[in-house]
Amino acid sequence: MADLENLLAEIDVSETFAPISAAIRALARVIDESHFTLAGQLQSVHNACAELVERSKPKSSCLFCSLAENLDSHTTNRCNRFPDPVSRAVQVARLHLCERCLKAQHGDDCGVKCAMCGLPHNTLLCHSRARPEGQAFKRRRF
């Protein structure tokens, strides 16, 4: 568009071409503005598509185990790799999860409390819920 401006500046604009020259300059400004607007919209669409692809990837049903490690498709509360509150708390800290809701990203005002003792931690991290040493979850048969 700068080339167009330079060409228009070089042309000897007489009174008959002045309105046409002004219209061309105005049109050039509109095209420039549209280009920047469309570039921003294209970036927004690109970001939304990338987020959609990321959210569509398969995920493990256990917060502590990766998809490859979770061969039996167990849930977080049935995890045998981290069966006690201490090992779960270590995993929560390692994964930078909230100790209350076990989510990676949320607001600072997480109000979740333990259903067992009422303290500010997730029920899966509660020491009053701990099972005797060596006792793992039993699978239910349906």
mmCIF file of C-alpha atoms in Angstrom:
data_model
loop_
_atom_site.group_PDB
_atom_site.id
_atom_site.type_symbol
_atom_site.label_atom_id
_atom_site.label_comp_id
_atom_site.label_asym_id
_atom_site.label_seq_id
_atom_site.Cartn_x
_atom_site.Cartn_y
_atom_site.Cartn_z
ATOM 1 C CA MET A 1 0.000 0.000 0.000
ATOM 2 C CA ALA A 2 2.948 2.323 0.530
ATOM 3 C CA ASP A 3 3.822 1.871 -3.154
ATOM 4 C CA LEU A 4 0.353 3.070 -4.098
ATOM 5 C CA GLU A 5 0.781 6.152 -1.924
ATOM 6 C CA ASN A 6 4.143 6.904 -3.585
ATOM 7 C CA LEU A 7 2.662 6.551 -7.067
ATOM 8 C CA LEU A 8 -0.257 8.805 -6.205
ATOM 9 C CA ALA A 9 2.133 11.405 -4.791
ATOM 10 C CA GLU A 10 4.152 11.415 -8.022
ATOM 11 C CA ILE A 11 1.126 11.897 -10.271
ATOM 12 C CA ASP A 12 0.260 15.471 -11.087
ATOM 13 C CA VAL A 13 -3.262 15.505 -9.725
ATOM 14 C CA SER A 14 -5.432 18.011 -11.494
ATOM 15 C CA GLU A 15 -8.792 19.124 -10.256
ATOM 16 C CA THR A 16 -10.575 16.453 -12.282
ATOM 17 C CA PHE A 17 -8.596 13.592 -10.739
ATOM 18 C CA ALA A 18 -8.549 14.928 -7.149
ATOM 19 C CA PRO A 19 -11.774 13.143 -6.072
ATOM 20 C CA ILE A 20 -10.591 9.889 -7.654
ATOM 21 C CA SER A 21 -7.200 10.209 -5.954
ATOM 22 C CA ALA A 22 -8.866 10.856 -2.568
ATOM 23 C CA ALA A 23 -11.162 7.869 -3.051
ATOM 24 C CA ILE A 24 -8.212 5.615 -3.911
ATOM 25 C CA ARG A 25 -6.326 6.773 -0.785
ATOM 26 C CA ALA A 26 -9.407 6.162 1.381
ATOM 27 C CA LEU A 27 -9.833 2.721 -0.145
ATOM 28 C CA ALA A 28 -6.157 1.939 0.496
ATOM 29 C CA ARG A 29 -6.613 2.834 4.206
ATOM 30 C CA VAL A 30 -9.682 0.586 4.446
ATOM 31 C CA ILE A 31 -7.768 -2.290 2.845
ATOM 32 C CA ASP A 32 -4.859 -1.823 5.292
ATOM 33 C CA GLU A 33 -7.216 -1.779 8.294
ATOM 34 C CA SER A 34 -9.052 -4.847 7.000
ATOM 35 C CA HIS A 35 -5.765 -6.687 6.574
ATOM 36 C CA PHE A 36 -4.802 -6.121 10.224
ATOM 37 C CA THR A 37 -8.291 -7.085 11.421
ATOM 38 C CA LEU A 38 -8.301 -10.284 9.371
ATOM 39 C CA ALA A 39 -4.785 -11.172 10.528
ATOM 40 C CA GLY A 40 -5.943 -10.881 14.151
ATOM 41 C CA GLN A 41 -9.025 -12.990 13.483
ATOM 42 C CA LEU A 42 -6.946 -15.613 11.702
ATOM 43 C CA GLN A 43 -4.623 -15.818 14.725
ATOM 44 C CA SER A 44 -7.641 -16.252 17.024
ATOM 45 C CA VAL A 45 -8.982 -19.089 14.869
ATOM 46 C CA HIS A 46 -5.533 -20.711 14.805
ATOM 47 C CA ASN A 47 -5.283 -20.532 18.616
ATOM 48 C CA ALA A 48 -8.801 -21.957 19.043
ATOM 49 C CA CYS A 49 -8.006 -24.860 16.698
ATOM 50 C CA ALA A 50 -4.775 -25.637 18.544
ATOM 51 C CA GLU A 51 -6.641 -25.658 21.868
ATOM 52 C CA LEU A 52 -9.349 -27.910 20.437
ATOM 53 C CA VAL A 53 -6.755 -30.390 19.169
ATOM 54 C CA GLU A 54 -5.052 -30.394 22.582
ATOM 55 C CA ARG A 55 -8.324 -30.958 24.466
ATOM 56 C CA SER A 56 -9.328 -33.743 22.049
ATOM 57 C CA LYS A 57 -6.301 -35.897 22.840
ATOM 58 C CA PRO A 58 -7.064 -39.026 24.897
ATOM 59 C CA LYS A 59 -6.418 -38.604 28.616
ATOM 60 C CA SER A 60 -5.900 -40.982 31.484
ATOM 61 C CA SER A 61 -8.799 -41.419 33.899
ATOM 62 C CA CYS A 62 -6.231 -41.286 36.734
ATOM 63 C CA LEU A 63 -4.618 -37.939 37.546
ATOM 64 C CA PHE A 64 -1.456 -39.623 38.783
ATOM 65 C CA CYS A 65 -0.835 -42.091 35.927
ATOM 66 C CA SER A 66 -0.146 -41.296 32.295
ATOM 67 C CA LEU A 67 -2.321 -42.821 29.594
ATOM 68 C CA ALA A 68 0.408 -45.379 28.822
ATOM 69 C CA GLU A 69 0.713 -46.345 32.516
ATOM 70 C CA ASN A 70 -3.030 -46.628 33.064
ATOM 71 C CA LEU A 71 -3.523 -49.919 31.234
ATOM 72 C CA ASP A 72 -6.457 -51.009 33.397
ATOM 73 C CA SER A 73 -8.230 -47.621 32.981
ATOM 74 C CA HIS A 74 -8.503 -47.116 36.733
ATOM 75 C CA THR A 75 -9.702 -43.820 38.175
ATOM 76 C CA THR A 76 -7.675 -41.638 40.535
ATOM 77 C CA ASN A 77 -9.401 -42.964 43.653
ATOM 78 C CA ARG A 78 -8.574 -46.569 42.593
ATOM 79 C CA CYS A 79 -4.891 -45.981 41.807
ATOM 80 C CA ASN A 80 -2.702 -48.820 43.127
ATOM 81 C CA ARG A 81 0.550 -47.034 42.223
ATOM 82 C CA PHE A 82 -0.278 -44.291 44.744
ATOM 83 C CA PRO A 83 -2.608 -46.000 47.233
ATOM 84 C CA ASP A 84 -1.987 -43.927 50.375
ATOM 85 C CA PRO A 85 -2.524 -40.221 51.143
ATOM 86 C CA VAL A 86 1.209 -39.510 51.503
ATOM 87 C CA SER A 87 2.184 -40.862 48.076
ATOM 88 C CA ARG A 88 -0.815 -39.084 46.545
ATOM 89 C CA ALA A 89 0.168 -35.801 48.209
ATOM 90 C CA VAL A 90 3.685 -36.170 46.786
ATOM 91 C CA GLN A 91 2.215 -36.710 43.301
ATOM 92 C CA VAL A 92 -0.103 -33.706 43.706
ATOM 93 C CA ALA A 93 2.902 -31.530 44.593
ATOM 94 C CA ARG A 94 5.020 -32.981 41.758
ATOM 95 C CA LEU A 95 2.250 -32.327 39.211
ATOM 96 C CA HIS A 96 1.543 -28.845 40.650
ATOM 97 C CA LEU A 97 -2.114 -29.662 41.316
ATOM 98 C CA CYS A 98 -4.374 -27.920 43.804
ATOM 99 C CA GLU A 99 -4.442 -29.881 47.095
ATOM 100 C CA ARG A 100 -8.150 -29.175 47.423
ATOM 101 C CA CYS A 101 -9.694 -29.923 44.017
ATOM 102 C CA LEU A 102 -6.751 -31.676 42.282
ATOM 103 C CA LYS A 103 -7.030 -29.395 39.242
ATOM 104 C CA ALA A 104 -4.028 -27.839 37.532
ATOM 105 C CA GLN A 105 -5.633 -24.504 36.723
ATOM 106 C CA HIS A 106 -8.358 -22.722 38.616
ATOM 107 C CA GLY A 107 -8.967 -19.564 40.622
ATOM 108 C CA ASP A 108 -7.113 -18.816 43.835
ATOM 109 C CA ASP A 109 -10.298 -19.076 45.890
ATOM 110 C CA CYS A 110 -10.737 -22.859 45.797
ATOM 111 C CA GLY A 111 -13.266 -23.662 48.502
ATOM 112 C CA VAL A 112 -13.155 -27.471 48.406
ATOM 113 C CA LYS A 113 -12.906 -29.176 51.793
ATOM 114 C CA CYS A 114 -12.417 -32.803 52.714
ATOM 115 C CA ALA A 115 -15.699 -34.712 53.108
ATOM 116 C CA MET A 116 -14.108 -36.924 55.782
ATOM 117 C CA CYS A 117 -12.591 -34.370 58.177
ATOM 118 C CA GLY A 118 -13.600 -30.929 56.858
ATOM 119 C CA LEU A 119 -10.007 -29.702 56.504
ATOM 120 C CA PRO A 120 -8.828 -27.862 53.369
ATOM 121 C CA HIS A 121 -7.574 -30.820 51.321
ATOM 122 C CA ASN A 122 -9.048 -33.333 48.902
ATOM 123 C CA THR A 123 -10.632 -36.466 50.345
ATOM 124 C CA LEU A 124 -8.070 -38.600 48.492
ATOM 125 C CA LEU A 125 -5.323 -36.867 50.515
ATOM 126 C CA CYS A 126 -7.027 -37.306 53.894
ATOM 127 C CA HIS A 127 -5.025 -39.188 56.539
ATOM 128 C CA SER A 128 -8.157 -40.149 58.464
ATOM 129 C CA ARG A 129 -9.238 -42.127 55.393
ATOM 130 C CA ALA A 130 -5.978 -44.104 55.120
ATOM 131 C CA ARG A 131 -6.230 -47.879 54.771
ATOM 132 C CA PRO A 132 -4.032 -50.298 56.691
ATOM 133 C CA GLU A 133 -0.595 -50.909 55.163
ATOM 134 C CA GLY A 134 -0.602 -53.200 52.143
ATOM 135 C CA GLN A 135 -4.363 -53.178 51.683
ATOM 136 C CA ALA A 136 -5.219 -52.169 48.142
ATOM 137 C CA PHE A 137 -8.540 -51.518 46.474
ATOM 138 C CA LYS A 138 -10.539 -54.546 45.481
ATOM 139 C CA ARG A 139 -12.111 -54.565 42.051
ATOM 140 C CA ARG A 140 -15.854 -54.969 42.013
ATOM 141 C CA ARG A 141 -17.323 -57.480 39.621
ATOM 142 C CA PHE A 142 -20.528 -56.563 37.895
#
